[in-house]
């Protein structure tokens, strides 16, 4: 079954059923309870963070009794702005990604690749 990740049915290539395989290192019920509690706390914290971020994103304007250009409210110091911008750059997931952590495998020898992409150790075919 698609949602039954604790067991799978094993068959041979001919389709004959060989048996059921169960997860060998399944977590204990206590570990599962602790994991659920941890996930609940994390979800609550993320919801609170999202609510705070939405409140910070909201623009506030000064009241006006005559037609004048809108004046934004919410004075903030340079230090506060720098602190928030620094925190945002640290938590940016795209910046935290490490695309070069696992180098790509060289293309197979039978592929036609530009000279700039060929490894230096590969001998040129003539």
mmCIF file of C-alpha atoms in Angstrom:
data_model
loop_
_atom_site.group_PDB
_atom_site.id
_atom_site.type_symbol
_atom_site.label_atom_id
_atom_site.label_comp_id
_atom_site.label_asym_id
_atom_site.label_seq_id
_atom_site.Cartn_x
_atom_site.Cartn_y
_atom_site.Cartn_z
ATOM 1 C CA UNK A 1 0.000 0.000 0.000
ATOM 2 C CA UNK A 2 1.355 3.480 -0.763
ATOM 3 C CA UNK A 3 1.024 4.761 2.818
ATOM 4 C CA UNK A 4 2.277 1.602 4.501
ATOM 5 C CA UNK A 5 5.957 2.441 4.731
ATOM 6 C CA UNK A 6 6.513 -0.001 7.610
ATOM 7 C CA UNK A 7 6.215 -3.046 5.352
ATOM 8 C CA UNK A 8 6.485 -4.038 1.703
ATOM 9 C CA UNK A 9 5.460 -7.077 -0.260
ATOM 10 C CA UNK A 10 8.396 -8.809 -1.963
ATOM 11 C CA UNK A 11 7.964 -10.639 -5.271
ATOM 12 C CA UNK A 12 10.382 -12.328 -7.650
ATOM 13 C CA UNK A 13 10.758 -11.134 -11.274
ATOM 14 C CA UNK A 14 8.099 -13.614 -12.380
ATOM 15 C CA UNK A 15 5.594 -12.016 -10.004
ATOM 16 C CA UNK A 16 5.468 -14.839 -7.444
ATOM 17 C CA UNK A 17 4.894 -13.510 -3.918
ATOM 18 C CA UNK A 18 7.884 -14.248 -1.673
ATOM 19 C CA UNK A 19 6.629 -12.657 1.537
ATOM 20 C CA UNK A 20 6.362 -9.481 3.512
ATOM 21 C CA UNK A 21 9.440 -7.459 4.484
ATOM 22 C CA UNK A 22 9.268 -5.337 7.625
ATOM 23 C CA UNK A 23 11.369 -2.330 8.597
ATOM 24 C CA UNK A 24 14.396 -3.724 10.454
ATOM 25 C CA UNK A 25 15.281 -0.648 12.520
ATOM 26 C CA UNK A 26 11.833 0.778 13.243
ATOM 27 C CA UNK A 27 11.637 3.518 15.855
ATOM 28 C CA UNK A 28 10.195 2.630 19.240
ATOM 29 C CA UNK A 29 6.767 3.935 20.273
ATOM 30 C CA UNK A 30 8.507 6.261 22.759
ATOM 31 C CA UNK A 31 10.696 7.688 19.973
ATOM 32 C CA UNK A 32 7.644 8.180 17.753
ATOM 33 C CA UNK A 33 5.800 10.021 20.553
ATOM 34 C CA UNK A 34 8.800 12.287 21.165
ATOM 35 C CA UNK A 35 9.123 12.898 17.415
ATOM 36 C CA UNK A 36 5.446 13.892 17.175
ATOM 37 C CA UNK A 37 5.829 16.267 20.135
ATOM 38 C CA UNK A 38 8.958 17.802 18.588
ATOM 39 C CA UNK A 39 7.237 18.243 15.232
ATOM 40 C CA UNK A 40 4.245 19.865 16.928
ATOM 41 C CA UNK A 41 6.491 22.317 18.785
ATOM 42 C CA UNK A 42 8.380 23.102 15.580
ATOM 43 C CA UNK A 43 5.137 23.652 13.638
ATOM 44 C CA UNK A 44 3.835 25.963 16.374
ATOM 45 C CA UNK A 45 7.088 27.937 16.369
ATOM 46 C CA UNK A 46 7.028 28.258 12.572
ATOM 47 C CA UNK A 47 3.410 29.481 12.664
ATOM 48 C CA UNK A 48 4.351 32.079 15.290
ATOM 49 C CA UNK A 49 7.355 33.175 13.215
ATOM 50 C CA UNK A 50 5.160 33.489 10.120
ATOM 51 C CA UNK A 51 2.617 35.557 12.067
ATOM 52 C CA UNK A 52 5.378 37.871 13.364
ATOM 53 C CA UNK A 53 6.874 38.213 9.880
ATOM 54 C CA UNK A 54 3.470 39.111 8.450
ATOM 55 C CA UNK A 55 2.980 41.750 11.142
ATOM 56 C CA UNK A 56 6.410 43.234 10.357
ATOM 57 C CA UNK A 57 5.632 43.263 6.641
ATOM 58 C CA UNK A 58 2.470 45.308 7.065
ATOM 59 C CA UNK A 59 2.814 48.967 6.094
ATOM 60 C CA UNK A 60 1.370 51.585 8.431
ATOM 61 C CA UNK A 61 0.605 55.159 7.389
ATOM 62 C CA UNK A 62 0.001 58.347 9.321
ATOM 63 C CA UNK A 63 -3.582 59.617 9.401
ATOM 64 C CA UNK A 64 -4.370 62.505 7.110
ATOM 65 C CA UNK A 65 -7.280 64.930 7.104
ATOM 66 C CA UNK A 66 -6.304 66.607 3.844
ATOM 67 C CA UNK A 67 -5.142 65.168 0.529
ATOM 68 C CA UNK A 68 -1.378 64.846 0.977
ATOM 69 C CA UNK A 69 1.180 62.224 0.024
ATOM 70 C CA UNK A 70 1.036 59.195 2.308
ATOM 71 C CA UNK A 71 3.570 59.180 5.136
ATOM 72 C CA UNK A 72 4.796 55.810 6.293
ATOM 73 C CA UNK A 73 5.065 55.117 9.998
ATOM 74 C CA UNK A 74 7.467 52.777 11.706
ATOM 75 C CA UNK A 75 10.745 54.510 12.364
ATOM 76 C CA UNK A 76 13.607 52.075 12.785
ATOM 77 C CA UNK A 77 17.247 52.631 13.641
ATOM 78 C CA UNK A 78 20.149 51.711 11.380
ATOM 79 C CA UNK A 79 21.281 49.092 13.897
ATOM 80 C CA UNK A 80 17.834 47.466 13.995
ATOM 81 C CA UNK A 81 17.652 47.404 10.197
ATOM 82 C CA UNK A 82 21.164 45.919 9.918
ATOM 83 C CA UNK A 83 20.345 43.286 12.536
ATOM 84 C CA UNK A 84 17.156 42.201 10.755
ATOM 85 C CA UNK A 85 18.862 42.140 7.352
ATOM 86 C CA UNK A 86 21.749 40.071 8.742
ATOM 87 C CA UNK A 87 19.324 37.590 10.311
ATOM 88 C CA UNK A 88 17.429 37.315 7.025
ATOM 89 C CA UNK A 89 20.581 36.613 5.031
ATOM 90 C CA UNK A 90 21.604 33.851 7.450
ATOM 91 C CA UNK A 91 18.207 32.139 7.250
ATOM 92 C CA UNK A 92 17.928 32.361 3.451
ATOM 93 C CA UNK A 93 17.745 28.713 2.419
ATOM 94 C CA UNK A 94 18.996 29.382 -1.097
ATOM 95 C CA UNK A 95 22.147 30.948 0.337
ATOM 96 C CA UNK A 96 22.633 27.993 2.693
ATOM 97 C CA UNK A 97 22.427 25.445 -0.114
ATOM 98 C CA UNK A 98 25.729 23.913 -1.106
ATOM 99 C CA UNK A 99 25.375 22.983 -4.779
ATOM 100 C CA UNK A 100 29.068 22.135 -5.151
ATOM 101 C CA UNK A 101 29.215 19.920 -2.076
ATOM 102 C CA UNK A 102 28.928 16.767 -4.174
ATOM 103 C CA UNK A 103 30.786 17.211 -7.440
ATOM 104 C CA UNK A 104 29.106 15.975 -10.570
ATOM 105 C CA UNK A 105 30.443 12.827 -12.141
ATOM 106 C CA UNK A 106 32.286 13.351 -15.416
ATOM 107 C CA UNK A 107 30.200 12.547 -18.499
ATOM 108 C CA UNK A 108 30.708 9.117 -20.057
ATOM 109 C CA UNK A 109 33.456 8.779 -22.654
ATOM 110 C CA UNK A 110 30.976 8.177 -25.460
ATOM 111 C CA UNK A 111 29.293 11.579 -24.932
ATOM 112 C CA UNK A 112 30.258 14.401 -27.226
ATOM 113 C CA UNK A 113 31.150 17.266 -24.868
ATOM 114 C CA UNK A 114 32.787 20.642 -25.426
ATOM 115 C CA UNK A 115 36.507 20.784 -24.739
ATOM 116 C CA UNK A 116 35.944 23.173 -21.827
ATOM 117 C CA UNK A 117 33.900 20.515 -19.991
ATOM 118 C CA UNK A 118 36.214 17.588 -20.599
ATOM 119 C CA UNK A 119 38.278 16.473 -17.620
ATOM 120 C CA UNK A 120 41.996 17.136 -17.938
ATOM 121 C CA UNK A 121 42.776 13.466 -17.293
ATOM 122 C CA UNK A 122 40.709 12.144 -20.222
ATOM 123 C CA UNK A 123 42.670 11.438 -23.352
ATOM 124 C CA UNK A 124 41.331 13.029 -26.511
ATOM 125 C CA UNK A 125 39.937 10.608 -29.100
ATOM 126 C CA UNK A 126 41.201 11.164 -32.591
#
